[in-house]
Amino acid sequence: MSFLVMKFGGTSVANVERIRNVARHVKREIEAGNRVAVVVSAMAGVTNQLVAWVREASPLHDAREYDAIVATGEQVTAGLLAIVLQGMGITARSWQGWQIPILTDNAHGVARIKDVPGDKIRARLEQGEVAVITGFQGIEPERSRISTLGRGGSDTSAVAIAVAVKADLCDIYTDVDGVYTTDPRIVPRARRLPKVSYEEMLEMASLGSKVLQTRSVELAMVHRMRLRVLSSFAAPEAMQPARPETWDQIGTIICSEDEIVEQRIVSGIAYAKDEARVSLIRVEDRPGVAARIFGPLADTNINVDMIVQNTSSDGKHTDMTFTVQESDLERALDVLKVAKKDIGYFDVKSSSDVAKVSVIGVGMRSHAGVAAQMFKALAERGINILAITTSEIKISVLIDAAYAELAVRTLHALYGLDKD
Ligand code: ADP
Ligand code: ASP
Ligand code: MG
């Protein structure tokens, strides 16, 4: 017998018919003797609608009320799935974040999970009851307010529950049958990866592959929780119930690097179109100027990603370019305007028509030349690079958004990732 968490995303629970299909996946596991906690997202499109209503009510709003509103989507799905399961003769009940409780900090809208006491749920699972848990939401205990974990946060709820109930496996069911070398909707020749290391998955997620929320991978990595990504659209009864001997026969397993035998230099390509570029023109070239630019941005909770500082041709002035999340651009420009006198720059230019394309692979640690190959291939396609950042296992370039898909396809072929 295994303890499982099964998480189903928005498209997998988009209507009652699909919720019935989800219930059949759960039934398969229960009939095989497994113990199951299910984590569900809101029905497809519901969270977007809720967010749109909040913004319509007021563009500037109380983040606690935002959470009270957007958390409702998951509550509906959890209740519906519990009803459908009961109709199939399976003992089940729904749980909201506060009932478990999933305790978070007070960063409403992007809250972090602090603790999840798992004993209560574990005891119910041991008795054979299915726990249907709302993803995405928790409770901030100091003020007893509902909190949400950021878009895509149900993945993180699933991993946190899996850790709390000491599950053997955390299955993330979605609308693709695993993690691919790149988004299969952009590159039809993308290949499914049977196994991906935590480190690579963390980079892929944070660099734009939204198949898993970044924090869910972080949490799984810290607790060494085995994650599997698989399709909810496969016929439920045709799938083998989860057993340790056959876990790795379907989907993608996210696991430790040393469990992966296949040698590859680049494992995947990610892209993100939600960055914006800011250039400060003719900044004075003197000690402390970077601190005067990035200090106020940090104080306003604006994350800066790539930074490029040009060398100064006259020894007095330089240009400084950096990127922020597109949603933070307006705020960043405001902050820079306020700090203009203190920083001392001539002009500020910005653009959100940029994309970040990244190649990721643990094999880069021991292989030179990956970056050079990348730059050459992009140049041959006439793609200009605006900024570059690297780490041990990834290289990211900022390019014109219009070329994002061409760049992804070019790099996918370059590193031999295309399926035959
Ligand atoms: P869910 O609603 O189940 O949480 P998401 O839409 O959040 O699903 O994530 C699944 C989507 O992630 C897929 O439909 C796919 O387009 C996208 N995706 C991006 N990069 C990848 C990748 N490398 N492998 C698989 N899917 C990816
Ligand atoms: N419903 C939330 C969202 O759309 C959380 C999730 O689906 O993971 O972002
Ligand atoms: Mg998701």
CSV table of C-alpha atoms in Angstrom, one decimal, residues 2 101 230:
chain,number,residue,atom,x,y,z
A,2,SER,CA,1.2,3.5,-0.8
A,101,PRO,CA,-4.7,24.1,8.5
A,230,LEU,CA,1.4,12.8,-15.8
